[in-house]
CSV table of C-alpha atoms and ligand atoms in Angstrom, one decimal:
chain,number,residue,atom,x,y,z
A,1,MET,CA,0.0,0.0,0.0
A,2,ALA,CA,3.0,2.3,0.6
A,3,GLY,CA,2.8,3.6,-3.0
A,4,LEU,CA,-0.9,4.5,-3.1
A,5,ASP,CA,-1.4,5.7,0.5
A,6,PRO,CA,1.2,8.4,1.0
A,7,GLU,CA,1.8,9.9,4.4
A,8,ASN,CA,2.8,13.1,2.7
A,9,TRP,CA,-0.4,14.9,1.6
A,10,GLU,CA,1.6,18.0,0.5
A,11,GLU,CA,3.5,15.9,-2.1
A,12,LEU,CA,0.3,14.4,-3.3
A,13,ARG,CA,-1.3,17.8,-3.6
A,14,ALA,CA,1.6,19.2,-5.7
A,15,LEU,CA,1.5,16.1,-7.9
A,16,GLY,CA,-2.3,16.4,-8.3
A,17,HIS,CA,-2.0,20.1,-9.3
A,18,ARG,CA,0.7,19.1,-11.9
A,19,MET,CA,-1.5,16.4,-13.3
A,20,LEU,CA,-4.4,18.7,-13.6
A,21,ASP,CA,-2.3,21.4,-15.3
A,22,ASP,CA,-0.7,18.9,-17.6
A,23,MET,CA,-4.0,17.4,-18.7
A,24,LEU,CA,-5.7,20.7,-19.2
A,25,ASP,CA,-2.8,21.9,-21.3
A,26,ASN,CA,-2.9,18.6,-23.2
A,27,VAL,CA,-6.6,19.0,-24.0
A,28,LYS,CA,-6.2,22.6,-24.9
A,29,ALA,CA,-3.4,21.8,-27.4
A,30,VAL,CA,-5.1,18.6,-28.8
A,31,ALA,CA,-5.6,20.0,-32.3
A,32,ALA,CA,-1.9,20.7,-32.7
A,33,GLY,CA,-0.9,17.1,-32.4
A,34,PRO,CA,-1.6,14.1,-34.6
A,35,VAL,CA,-5.1,12.6,-34.5
A,36,TRP,CA,-3.5,9.2,-33.8
A,37,GLN,CA,-0.1,7.6,-34.0
A,38,PRO,CA,0.8,3.9,-34.0
A,39,MET,CA,2.2,2.7,-30.7
A,40,PRO,CA,5.9,1.8,-31.0
A,41,GLU,CA,6.5,-2.0,-30.6
A,42,SER,CA,8.7,-1.3,-27.5
A,43,VAL,CA,5.8,0.4,-25.7
A,44,ARG,CA,3.4,-2.3,-26.6
A,45,GLN,CA,5.9,-5.0,-25.5
A,46,GLY,CA,6.3,-3.1,-22.2
A,47,PHE,CA,2.6,-3.7,-21.4
A,48,HIS,CA,2.7,-7.3,-22.6
A,49,ASP,CA,5.7,-8.2,-20.5
A,50,ALA,CA,4.9,-6.2,-17.3
A,51,PRO,CA,4.7,-8.6,-14.4
A,52,LEU,CA,2.1,-8.4,-11.7
A,53,PRO,CA,3.5,-5.9,-9.2
A,54,GLN,CA,4.2,-7.3,-5.8
A,55,SER,CA,5.2,-4.2,-3.9
A,56,GLY,CA,3.5,-0.8,-4.4
A,57,ALA,CA,5.0,2.0,-6.6
A,58,PRO,CA,4.7,5.7,-5.9
A,59,VAL,CA,2.0,7.4,-7.9
A,60,ASP,CA,4.4,9.9,-9.4
A,61,GLN,CA,6.2,7.0,-11.0
A,62,LEU,CA,2.9,5.6,-12.3
A,63,TYR,CA,2.1,9.1,-13.6
A,64,HIS,CA,5.4,9.3,-15.5
A,65,GLN,CA,4.6,6.0,-17.1
A,66,PHE,CA,1.2,7.2,-18.1
A,67,THR,CA,2.7,10.3,-19.8
A,68,GLN,CA,5.2,8.3,-21.7
A,69,GLN,CA,3.3,5.1,-22.6
A,70,VAL,CA,-0.4,5.9,-22.7
A,71,LEU,CA,-1.0,9.6,-23.3
A,72,PRO,CA,0.7,9.8,-26.8
A,73,TYR,CA,-1.0,6.6,-28.1
A,74,ALA,CA,-4.7,7.2,-27.2
A,75,VAL,CA,-7.5,6.6,-29.8
A,76,GLY,CA,-7.6,10.3,-30.7
A,77,ASN,CA,-11.3,11.1,-30.5
A,78,ARG,CA,-10.6,14.4,-28.7
A,79,HIS,CA,-9.1,15.7,-31.9
A,80,PRO,CA,-11.2,17.8,-34.3
A,81,ARG,CA,-10.2,15.6,-37.2
A,82,PHE,CA,-11.1,12.3,-35.6
A,83,MET,CA,-14.1,11.4,-37.7
A,84,GLY,CA,-14.1,7.6,-37.4
A,85,TRP,CA,-17.0,5.6,-36.0
A,86,VAL,CA,-19.2,7.8,-33.7
A,87,HIS,CA,-17.1,9.0,-30.9
A,88,GLY,CA,-17.6,12.1,-28.7
A,89,GLY,CA,-14.8,14.6,-28.1
A,90,GLY,CA,-15.1,15.0,-24.4
A,91,THR,CA,-14.8,18.3,-22.5
A,92,PRO,CA,-12.5,19.6,-19.7
A,93,GLN,CA,-15.7,20.1,-17.6
A,94,GLY,CA,-16.5,16.4,-17.9
A,95,MET,CA,-12.9,15.6,-17.0
A,96,LEU,CA,-13.3,17.6,-13.8
A,97,ALA,CA,-16.6,16.0,-13.0
A,98,GLU,CA,-14.9,12.6,-13.3
A,99,MET,CA,-12.3,13.7,-10.8
A,100,LEU,CA,-14.9,14.8,-8.3
A,101,ALA,CA,-17.0,11.6,-8.8
A,102,ALA,CA,-13.9,9.5,-8.1
A,103,GLY,CA,-13.1,11.5,-5.1
A,104,LEU,CA,-16.5,10.8,-3.7
A,105,ASN,CA,-16.4,7.1,-4.7
A,106,ALA,CA,-20.2,6.8,-4.4
A,107,ASN,CA,-22.1,3.6,-5.2
A,108,LEU,CA,-25.3,4.4,-6.9
A,109,GLY,CA,-26.9,1.0,-6.8
A,110,GLY,CA,-29.3,2.5,-4.3
A,111,ARG,CA,-29.7,3.8,-0.7
A,112,ASP,CA,-30.5,7.3,0.4
A,113,HIS,CA,-27.8,9.8,-0.6
A,114,ALA,CA,-27.4,12.9,-2.8
A,115,PRO,CA,-25.7,11.2,-5.7
A,116,VAL,CA,-28.8,9.1,-6.3
A,117,GLU,CA,-30.9,12.3,-6.4
A,118,VAL,CA,-28.5,13.7,-8.9
A,119,GLU,CA,-29.1,10.6,-11.2
A,120,ARG,CA,-32.9,10.9,-10.7
A,121,MET,CA,-32.6,14.6,-11.7
A,122,VAL,CA,-30.6,13.7,-14.8
A,123,ILE,CA,-33.0,11.0,-15.8
A,124,ARG,CA,-35.9,13.4,-15.4
A,125,TRP,CA,-34.2,16.0,-17.5
A,126,THR,CA,-33.4,13.4,-20.1
A,127,ALA,CA,-37.0,12.2,-20.2
A,128,SER,CA,-38.2,15.8,-20.7
A,129,MET,CA,-35.5,16.4,-23.3
A,130,LEU,CA,-36.9,13.5,-25.3
A,131,GLY,CA,-40.5,14.6,-24.9
A,132,PHE,CA,-41.4,11.8,-22.4
A,133,PRO,CA,-43.5,12.3,-19.3
A,134,GLU,CA,-41.5,13.1,-16.1
A,135,THR,CA,-42.8,9.9,-14.6
A,136,ALA,CA,-40.7,7.9,-17.1
A,137,THR,CA,-38.1,5.7,-15.6
A,138,GLY,CA,-34.5,5.3,-16.6
A,139,VAL,CA,-31.0,4.5,-15.6
A,140,LEU,CA,-27.5,5.5,-16.7
A,141,VAL,CA,-25.4,2.6,-18.1
A,142,THR,CA,-22.1,2.0,-19.9
A,143,GLY,CA,-23.5,2.9,-23.4
A,144,SER,CA,-26.3,2.2,-25.9
A,145,SER,CA,-25.3,-1.4,-26.2
A,146,MET,CA,-26.5,-1.9,-22.6
A,147,ALA,CA,-29.3,0.6,-22.9
A,148,ASN,CA,-30.7,-1.3,-26.0
A,149,PHE,CA,-30.3,-4.6,-24.1
A,150,ILE,CA,-32.4,-3.2,-21.2
A,151,GLY,CA,-34.9,-2.0,-23.7
A,152,VAL,CA,-35.3,-5.4,-25.3
A,153,ILE,CA,-35.6,-7.2,-22.0
A,154,THR,CA,-38.1,-4.7,-20.7
A,155,ALA,CA,-40.2,-5.0,-23.9
A,156,SER,CA,-40.1,-8.8,-23.8
A,157,ARG,CA,-41.3,-8.9,-20.2
A,158,GLY,CA,-44.0,-6.5,-21.1
A,159,VAL,CA,-46.0,-9.0,-23.3
A,160,PRO,CA,-48.9,-10.8,-21.7
A,161,ALA,CA,-47.6,-13.1,-19.0
A,162,GLY,CA,-44.1,-11.8,-19.9
A,163,VAL,CA,-42.9,-11.5,-16.3
A,164,LYS,CA,-43.3,-15.3,-16.0
A,165,MET,CA,-40.4,-15.5,-18.3
A,166,ARG,CA,-38.2,-14.1,-15.6
A,167,ALA,CA,-38.4,-17.4,-13.6
A,168,GLU,CA,-39.3,-19.8,-16.4
A,169,GLY,CA,-37.3,-18.6,-19.3
A,170,ILE,CA,-38.6,-18.2,-22.8
A,171,GLN,CA,-39.9,-21.8,-22.8
A,172,SER,CA,-42.2,-22.4,-25.8
A,173,ARG,CA,-42.9,-18.7,-26.6
A,174,ARG,CA,-41.9,-17.7,-30.1
A,175,LEU,CA,-41.3,-14.0,-29.6
A,176,VAL,CA,-39.9,-12.1,-32.6
A,177,GLY,CA,-38.8,-8.5,-33.0
A,178,TYR,CA,-38.0,-6.3,-36.0
A,179,ALA,CA,-35.3,-3.8,-36.8
A,180,GLY,CA,-33.9,-2.3,-40.0
A,181,GLN,CA,-31.0,-3.9,-41.8
A,182,THR,CA,-29.1,-0.9,-40.9
A,183,ALA,CA,-29.7,-1.3,-37.2
A,184,HIS,CA,-26.6,-1.4,-35.0
A,185,GLY,CA,-25.1,-4.8,-34.2
A,186,CYS,CA,-25.9,-4.4,-30.5
A,187,ILE,CA,-29.6,-5.0,-31.2
A,188,ALA,CA,-28.9,-8.5,-32.5
A,189,ARG,CA,-26.5,-9.0,-29.5
A,190,ALA,CA,-29.3,-7.9,-27.2
A,191,PHE,CA,-31.6,-10.6,-28.6
A,192,ASP,CA,-28.7,-13.1,-28.1
A,193,LEU,CA,-28.1,-12.1,-24.5
A,194,ALA,CA,-31.8,-12.0,-23.7
A,195,GLY,CA,-32.0,-15.7,-24.8
A,196,LEU,CA,-34.4,-14.8,-27.6
A,197,GLY,CA,-31.8,-15.8,-30.2
A,198,THR,CA,-30.6,-13.6,-33.0
A,199,ASN,CA,-32.9,-15.4,-35.4
A,200,ALA,CA,-35.8,-13.8,-33.5
A,201,LEU,CA,-34.6,-10.4,-34.7
A,202,ARG,CA,-36.1,-10.0,-38.2
A,203,ARG,CA,-34.1,-7.6,-40.3
A,204,VAL,CA,-36.3,-5.3,-42.4
A,205,PRO,CA,-34.8,-4.2,-45.8
A,206,MET,CA,-34.2,-0.5,-46.3
A,207,ASP,CA,-35.4,1.8,-49.0
A,208,ALA,CA,-33.1,3.9,-51.2
A,209,ALA,CA,-32.5,6.4,-48.4
A,210,PHE,CA,-31.3,3.7,-46.0
A,211,ARG,CA,-34.6,3.8,-44.0
A,212,MET,CA,-36.7,0.8,-42.9
A,213,ASP,CA,-39.2,-0.1,-45.6
A,214,MET,CA,-42.6,0.1,-43.9
A,215,ASP,CA,-44.4,-2.0,-46.5
A,216,VAL,CA,-42.0,-4.9,-46.1
A,217,LEU,CA,-42.2,-4.6,-42.3
A,218,ARG,CA,-46.0,-5.0,-42.6
A,219,SER,CA,-45.8,-8.1,-44.7
A,220,MET,CA,-43.1,-9.6,-42.5
A,221,ILE,CA,-45.2,-9.3,-39.4
A,222,ALA,CA,-48.3,-10.7,-41.1
A,223,GLU,CA,-46.3,-13.7,-42.2
A,224,ASP,CA,-44.8,-14.2,-38.8
A,225,ARG,CA,-48.2,-14.1,-37.2
A,226,ALA,CA,-49.7,-16.5,-39.7
A,227,ALA,CA,-46.8,-18.9,-38.9
A,228,GLY,CA,-47.5,-18.8,-35.2
A,229,PHE,CA,-44.8,-16.4,-34.0
A,230,GLU,CA,-45.5,-13.7,-31.4
A,231,PRO,CA,-44.2,-10.3,-32.6
A,232,PHE,CA,-43.5,-8.1,-29.6
A,233,LEU,CA,-41.1,-5.3,-30.6
A,234,VAL,CA,-40.1,-3.0,-33.4
A,235,VAL,CA,-36.9,-1.1,-33.1
A,236,GLY,CA,-36.5,2.2,-35.0
A,237,THR,CA,-33.1,3.8,-35.4
A,238,ALA,CA,-32.8,7.5,-35.0
A,239,GLY,CA,-29.4,8.0,-36.7
A,240,THR,CA,-28.0,4.8,-38.2
A,241,VAL,CA,-24.4,4.2,-37.5
A,242,ASP,CA,-23.5,3.7,-41.2
A,243,THR,CA,-25.1,6.7,-42.9
A,244,GLY,CA,-27.0,8.7,-40.1
A,245,SER,CA,-30.3,7.9,-41.8
A,246,ILE,CA,-33.5,8.0,-39.6
A,247,ASP,CA,-36.1,5.3,-39.8
A,248,PRO,CA,-39.7,6.6,-40.4
A,249,LEU,CA,-40.3,7.0,-36.6
A,250,ALA,CA,-43.8,8.5,-36.8
A,251,ASP,CA,-45.0,5.7,-39.1
A,252,LEU,CA,-43.4,3.2,-36.8
A,253,ALA,CA,-45.0,4.7,-33.7
A,254,ALA,CA,-48.5,4.5,-35.3
A,255,PHE,CA,-47.9,1.1,-36.7
A,256,ALA,CA,-46.6,-0.3,-33.3
A,257,ARG,CA,-49.6,1.2,-31.5
A,258,ASP,CA,-52.1,-0.4,-34.0
A,259,GLU,CA,-50.3,-3.8,-33.8
A,260,GLY,CA,-49.8,-3.8,-30.1
A,261,LEU,CA,-46.0,-3.9,-30.3
A,262,TRP,CA,-43.4,-2.2,-28.1
A,263,PHE,CA,-41.8,0.6,-30.0
A,264,HIS,CA,-38.1,1.1,-29.0
A,265,VAL,CA,-35.9,3.7,-30.5
A,266,ASP,CA,-32.1,3.3,-30.8
A,267,GLY,CA,-31.1,6.9,-30.6
A,268,ALA,CA,-27.6,6.3,-29.5
A,269,PHE,CA,-26.3,9.5,-31.1
A,270,GLY,CA,-29.2,10.8,-33.1
A,271,ALA,CA,-31.7,11.3,-30.3
A,272,LEU,CA,-29.7,14.4,-29.3
A,273,ALA,CA,-30.7,16.0,-32.6
A,274,ARG,CA,-34.1,16.7,-30.9
A,275,LEU,CA,-32.3,19.6,-29.2
A,276,SER,CA,-31.5,21.3,-32.6
A,277,ALA,CA,-34.4,23.4,-33.9
A,278,GLU,CA,-33.2,22.6,-37.4
A,279,TYR,CA,-33.0,18.8,-37.0
A,280,ALA,CA,-35.7,18.1,-34.4
A,281,PRO,CA,-38.5,17.7,-37.1
A,282,ALA,CA,-36.6,14.8,-38.6
A,283,LEU,CA,-37.1,12.9,-35.4
A,284,ALA,CA,-40.9,13.4,-35.2
A,285,GLY,CA,-42.5,10.4,-33.7
A,286,MET,CA,-39.5,9.4,-31.5
A,287,GLU,CA,-41.3,11.0,-28.5
A,288,GLN,CA,-44.1,8.4,-28.9
A,289,ALA,CA,-41.7,5.5,-28.3
A,290,ASN,CA,-42.1,3.1,-25.4
A,291,SER,CA,-38.4,3.3,-24.7
A,292,ILE,CA,-35.3,5.1,-26.0
A,293,ALA,CA,-31.6,4.3,-25.8
A,294,LEU,CA,-29.1,7.1,-26.1
A,295,ASP,CA,-25.5,8.0,-25.3
A,296,PHE,CA,-24.2,11.0,-23.6
A,297,HIS,CA,-20.6,10.1,-24.6
A,298,LYS,CA,-21.3,10.7,-28.3
A,299,TRP,CA,-22.9,13.9,-29.4
A,300,ALA,CA,-23.3,15.3,-25.9
A,301,GLN,CA,-19.5,15.1,-25.4
A,302,THR,CA,-19.6,13.6,-21.9
A,303,PRO,CA,-16.4,11.6,-21.2
A,304,TYR,CA,-16.7,7.8,-21.6
A,305,ASP,CA,-18.7,6.0,-20.6
A,306,ALA,CA,-22.3,7.3,-20.3
A,307,GLY,CA,-25.3,5.7,-21.9
A,308,CYS,CA,-28.9,5.9,-20.9
A,309,ILE,CA,-32.2,4.0,-21.2
A,310,ILE,CA,-35.5,5.8,-20.7
A,311,VAL,CA,-38.8,3.9,-20.5
A,312,ARG,CA,-42.1,5.8,-20.9
A,313,GLU,CA,-44.4,3.8,-18.6
A,314,GLU,CA,-43.6,3.7,-14.9
A,315,GLY,CA,-43.3,0.2,-13.5
A,316,LYS,CA,-42.4,-1.6,-16.7
A,317,GLN,CA,-38.6,-1.4,-16.1
A,318,ALA,CA,-38.9,-2.5,-12.5
A,319,ALA,CA,-41.2,-5.3,-13.5
A,320,ALA,CA,-38.4,-6.6,-15.7
A,321,PHE,CA,-35.5,-6.1,-13.4
A,322,ALA,CA,-36.3,-5.6,-9.7
A,323,GLN,CA,-35.4,-8.4,-7.4
A,324,SER,CA,-36.8,-8.8,-3.9
A,325,LEU,CA,-33.8,-10.2,-2.1
A,326,ALA,CA,-33.9,-9.9,1.6
A,327,TYR,CA,-30.6,-8.0,2.0
A,328,LEU,CA,-31.9,-5.3,-0.2
A,329,ALA,CA,-35.1,-4.8,1.8
A,330,ARG,CA,-36.0,-1.1,1.8
A,331,GLU,CA,-36.4,0.8,5.0
A,332,ASP,CA,-38.7,3.8,5.7
A,333,ARG,CA,-35.8,5.9,7.0
A,334,GLY,CA,-32.0,5.8,7.4
A,335,LEU,CA,-29.4,5.1,4.7
A,336,ALA,CA,-31.3,2.1,3.4
A,337,ALA,CA,-34.5,4.1,2.6
A,338,GLY,CA,-35.4,5.9,-0.7
A,339,ALA,CA,-36.7,3.1,-2.9
A,340,PRO,CA,-37.0,2.4,-5.8
A,341,TRP,CA,-33.3,2.1,-6.4
A,342,PHE,CA,-31.4,2.2,-9.6
A,343,CYS,CA,-30.4,-1.5,-9.1
A,344,ASP,CA,-34.1,-2.3,-9.7
A,345,LEU,CA,-34.0,-0.9,-13.2
A,346,GLY,CA,-31.2,-2.8,-14.8
A,347,PRO,CA,-28.8,-5.7,-14.3
A,348,ASP,CA,-26.1,-3.7,-12.3
A,349,LEU,CA,-26.0,-3.6,-8.5
A,350,SER,CA,-22.9,-1.6,-7.8
A,351,ARG,CA,-22.8,1.5,-10.1
A,352,GLY,CA,-20.5,4.5,-10.3
A,353,PHE,CA,-21.5,8.2,-10.2
A,354,ARG,CA,-21.8,8.6,-14.0
A,355,ALA,CA,-24.6,11.0,-13.2
A,356,LEU,CA,-22.2,13.7,-12.0
A,357,LYS,CA,-20.5,14.2,-15.4
A,358,VAL,CA,-23.9,13.9,-17.2
A,359,TRP,CA,-25.2,16.7,-14.9
A,360,PHE,CA,-22.2,18.9,-15.6
A,361,THR,CA,-22.7,18.2,-19.3
A,362,LEU,CA,-26.5,19.0,-19.4
A,363,ALA,CA,-26.2,22.0,-17.1
A,364,GLY,CA,-22.9,23.1,-18.6
A,365,PHE,CA,-24.0,23.2,-22.2
A,366,GLY,CA,-27.7,23.7,-21.5
A,367,THR,CA,-30.1,22.2,-24.1
A,368,ASP,CA,-29.4,25.2,-26.3
A,369,GLY,CA,-25.7,24.6,-26.2
A,370,LEU,CA,-26.1,20.9,-27.0
A,371,GLY,CA,-28.5,21.7,-29.8
A,372,GLU,CA,-25.9,24.1,-31.2
A,373,VAL,CA,-23.2,21.3,-31.2
A,374,VAL,CA,-25.6,19.1,-33.2
A,375,THR,CA,-26.4,21.9,-35.7
A,376,ARG,CA,-22.7,22.8,-36.1
A,377,SER,CA,-21.7,19.2,-36.7
A,378,CYS,CA,-24.4,18.7,-39.3
A,379,ALA,CA,-23.3,22.0,-41.0
A,380,VAL,CA,-19.8,20.7,-41.2
A,381,ALA,CA,-21.1,17.4,-42.7
A,382,ARG,CA,-23.1,19.3,-45.3
A,383,TYR,CA,-20.1,21.5,-46.2
A,384,LEU,CA,-18.0,18.3,-46.6
A,385,ALA,CA,-20.7,16.8,-48.8
A,386,ALA,CA,-20.9,20.0,-50.9
A,387,ARG,CA,-17.2,19.9,-51.4
A,388,ILE,CA,-17.4,16.2,-52.4
A,389,ASP,CA,-20.1,17.1,-54.9
A,390,ASP,CA,-17.9,19.8,-56.4
A,391,THR,CA,-14.9,17.5,-56.8
A,392,PRO,CA,-15.0,15.4,-59.9
A,393,CYS,CA,-12.8,12.5,-58.5
A,394,LEU,CA,-15.0,12.2,-55.4
A,395,GLU,CA,-18.4,10.5,-55.2
A,396,LEU,CA,-21.0,10.7,-52.4
A,397,LEU,CA,-22.4,7.2,-51.6
A,398,ALA,CA,-25.3,8.1,-49.4
A,399,PRO,CA,-27.6,11.0,-48.7
A,400,VAL,CA,-26.4,13.2,-45.8
A,401,THR,CA,-29.2,13.3,-43.2
A,402,LEU,CA,-27.4,14.4,-40.1
A,403,ASN,CA,-23.6,14.3,-39.4
A,404,ILE,CA,-22.3,11.3,-41.4
A,405,VAL,CA,-20.8,11.6,-44.9
A,406,CYS,CA,-20.1,8.4,-46.9
A,407,PHE,CA,-18.1,8.9,-50.1
A,408,ARG,CA,-15.2,7.5,-52.0
A,409,VAL,CA,-12.3,8.5,-54.2
A,410,VAL,CA,-12.8,7.5,-57.9
A,411,VAL,CA,-9.7,6.9,-60.0
A,412,GLU,CA,-9.9,5.1,-63.4
A,413,ASN,CA,-8.5,1.6,-63.7
A,414,GLU,CA,-8.1,1.2,-59.9
A,415,ASP,CA,-9.9,-1.3,-57.7
A,416,LEU,CA,-11.9,1.3,-55.8
A,417,ASP,CA,-12.7,-0.9,-52.7
A,418,THR,CA,-9.0,-1.6,-52.2
A,419,LEU,CA,-7.9,1.9,-53.0
A,420,ASN,CA,-10.4,3.6,-50.6
A,421,GLY,CA,-9.6,1.1,-47.8
A,422,GLU,CA,-5.9,1.7,-48.2
A,423,LEU,CA,-6.3,5.4,-48.3
A,424,VAL,CA,-8.1,5.4,-45.0
A,425,LYS,CA,-5.2,3.5,-43.4
A,426,ASP,CA,-2.8,6.0,-45.1
A,427,LEU,CA,-4.8,8.9,-43.5
A,428,HIS,CA,-4.7,7.3,-40.1
A,429,GLU,CA,-1.0,6.8,-40.2
A,430,SER,CA,-0.5,10.4,-41.5
A,431,GLY,CA,-2.0,11.6,-38.2
A,432,ILE,CA,-3.9,14.3,-40.2
A,433,ALA,CA,-7.4,12.9,-40.0
A,434,ALA,CA,-9.1,9.7,-39.0
A,435,PRO,CA,-12.3,8.7,-40.8
A,436,SER,CA,-13.5,5.1,-40.8
A,437,THR,CA,-14.9,2.9,-43.6
A,438,THR,CA,-18.1,1.1,-44.3
A,439,THR,CA,-19.7,-0.8,-47.1
A,440,LEU,CA,-22.8,0.6,-48.8
A,441,HIS,CA,-24.6,-1.4,-51.6
A,442,GLY,CA,-21.4,-3.4,-52.0
A,443,LYS,CA,-19.1,-0.4,-52.3
A,444,ARG,CA,-16.3,0.4,-49.9
A,445,ALA,CA,-17.0,3.9,-48.5
A,446,ILE,CA,-14.9,6.4,-46.6
A,447,ARG,CA,-17.1,7.4,-43.7
A,448,ALA,CA,-16.7,10.7,-41.9
A,449,ALA,CA,-18.9,11.1,-38.8
A,450,ILE,CA,-18.8,14.6,-37.4
A,451,VAL,CA,-19.5,14.2,-33.7
A,452,ASN,CA,-16.8,16.4,-32.0
A,453,HIS,CA,-17.7,19.9,-30.9
A,454,ARG,CA,-14.2,21.0,-31.9
A,455,THR,CA,-14.6,20.1,-35.6
A,456,THR,CA,-15.0,22.9,-38.2
A,457,GLU,CA,-15.3,23.4,-41.9
A,458,GLN,CA,-11.6,23.9,-42.0
A,459,ASP,CA,-11.1,20.4,-40.7
A,460,ALA,CA,-13.2,19.1,-43.5
A,461,ASP,CA,-10.9,20.9,-46.0
A,462,ILE,CA,-7.8,19.5,-44.4
A,463,LEU,CA,-9.3,16.0,-44.5
A,464,LEU,CA,-10.2,16.2,-48.2
A,465,ASN,CA,-6.9,17.9,-49.2
A,466,ALA,CA,-4.8,15.3,-47.4
A,467,LEU,CA,-7.0,12.5,-48.9
A,468,LEU,CA,-6.5,13.7,-52.4
A,469,ASP,CA,-2.8,14.2,-51.9
A,470,LEU,CA,-2.5,10.6,-50.6
A,471,ALA,CA,-4.5,9.3,-53.5
A,472,GLU,CA,-2.2,10.9,-56.0
A,473,THR,CA,0.8,9.5,-54.2
A,474,ARG,CA,-0.6,6.0,-54.0
A,475,THR,CA,-1.9,5.8,-57.6
A,476,GLY,CA,0.8,7.9,-59.2
A,477,LYS,CA,-2.0,9.6,-61.2
A,478,PRO,CA,-3.0,13.2,-61.1
A,479,LEU,CA,-6.6,13.5,-59.9
A,480,HIS,CA,-9.4,15.6,-61.3
A,481,ARG,CA,-9.8,17.8,-58.2
A,482,ALA,CA,-10.8,20.9,-60.2
A,483,SER,CA,-12.9,23.0,-57.9
A,484,ALA,CA,-11.0,21.9,-54.7
A,485,GLU,CA,-8.4,24.5,-55.4
A,486,THR,CA,-10.9,27.3,-55.7
A,487,LEU,CA,-12.0,26.9,-52.1
A,488,PRO,CA,-10.1,28.4,-49.3
A,489,ALA,CA,-7.5,26.0,-47.9
B,1,PLP,C1,-22.7,3.7,-30.9
B,1,PLP,C2,-24.0,3.1,-31.2
B,1,PLP,C3,-24.5,2.0,-30.5
B,1,PLP,C4,-23.8,1.4,-29.4
B,1,PLP,O1,-23.6,2.2,-28.4
B,1,PLP,P1,-22.4,2.1,-27.3
B,1,PLP,O2,-22.5,3.3,-26.5
B,1,PLP,O3,-21.1,2.0,-28.2
B,1,PLP,O4,-22.6,0.8,-26.6
B,1,PLP,C5,-25.8,1.6,-30.8
B,1,PLP,N1,-26.5,2.1,-31.8
B,1,PLP,C6,-26.1,3.2,-32.6
B,1,PLP,C7,-26.9,3.7,-33.6
B,1,PLP,C8,-24.8,3.7,-32.3
B,1,PLP,O5,-24.4,4.7,-33.0
């Protein structure tokens, strides 16, 4: 313990101040460095070979190791030109909240203390932000993977005699649910983990705009019913991970109501668009869902990890998760009072104080500020798309609904799938920008997701200019980039 329990508080205080200064400086200067750089083999090997420590080390030594071996080789999502996958950029405010939460070391499984009230406040705010009644229930979780899982479980226990499945398992019930082909992989995983099986998740084909095709959904459900299956759930995605498309949420809400199905929305990043006056109309219908999964660690910029599930009708979530174990018996007063507890609303018992950084995020930005982050990101995406349209050797591969732009470089006599895949790796290794890739209608696409509050139009220019330079180097052919030069660099 010697290393981590110093007698000398003054030394610890000085080190703490230095860490805080260093990290704030590091965040402030993040745009000046590379987005990402590969970890040297020696550093990687150091981690692989490190033996289990027997005696304690002083924290300043551990901090030194952190600065040398971890800090320079992080994933890079704080950087304005990180455009891969869908990652939030984080904020210094969120970092400070993490420090305070760790200092408090609260366990939010339950019991009667202020941190639990902070989470209740944050859940209430989130419900109201999504257009849900304030009586809606919810819980903060690791991310939308867990939030969607809780949504699927809650929906499956909500069918007639569904709670019996908690003790008896699925038994002979033939429950089936529906999601678009573009739904995130975690929906199928939720079906797997819930014991429903991934085959019980029917994948509905998409239309030309990458949205769930309602006509096909209707006929799939009719067929399943005729074949003796029990449809219970339809999942709409508000912001698909590939293209940012939005399923026809209002149609889905009406359809689910008519058919007696649970309507769950995966709004991992897209749900936040409800805070942007410009983009909120695209999400109309989401507020009618039975449950919504969303992340604060994406567009809301809360540091990882922070996801959330909100369930409209009070009691449904507890019916699916609450246990009545004797050691958790709730008292009328004292520290063991204050039921219901968050451990009754999901699978976790011990839970950290995620709510503090979410509070600092929601109160720090305000809903106007978060709406502005969404509007700005989408504006950068539109600018990027316009530049792609203007550049003859670039091709857009999907409509731009929100903040995701899918495109490719087109060079004659080249295998475009290979070329574009290699170019993205070249870009990563250049440190200049980090988009990711996806495959759309069989074509390899470069995918730029603008999620970071630090990203501007200039970053979009830098991305495209670097990409075209790399393409010329790789193919040895001059590219037709005509109008690119006419735009400000
Ligand atoms: C990111 C994402 C998920 C998964 O969320 P995690 O927070 O990574 O667990 C699910 N659905 C969509 C649409 C996403 O973008």
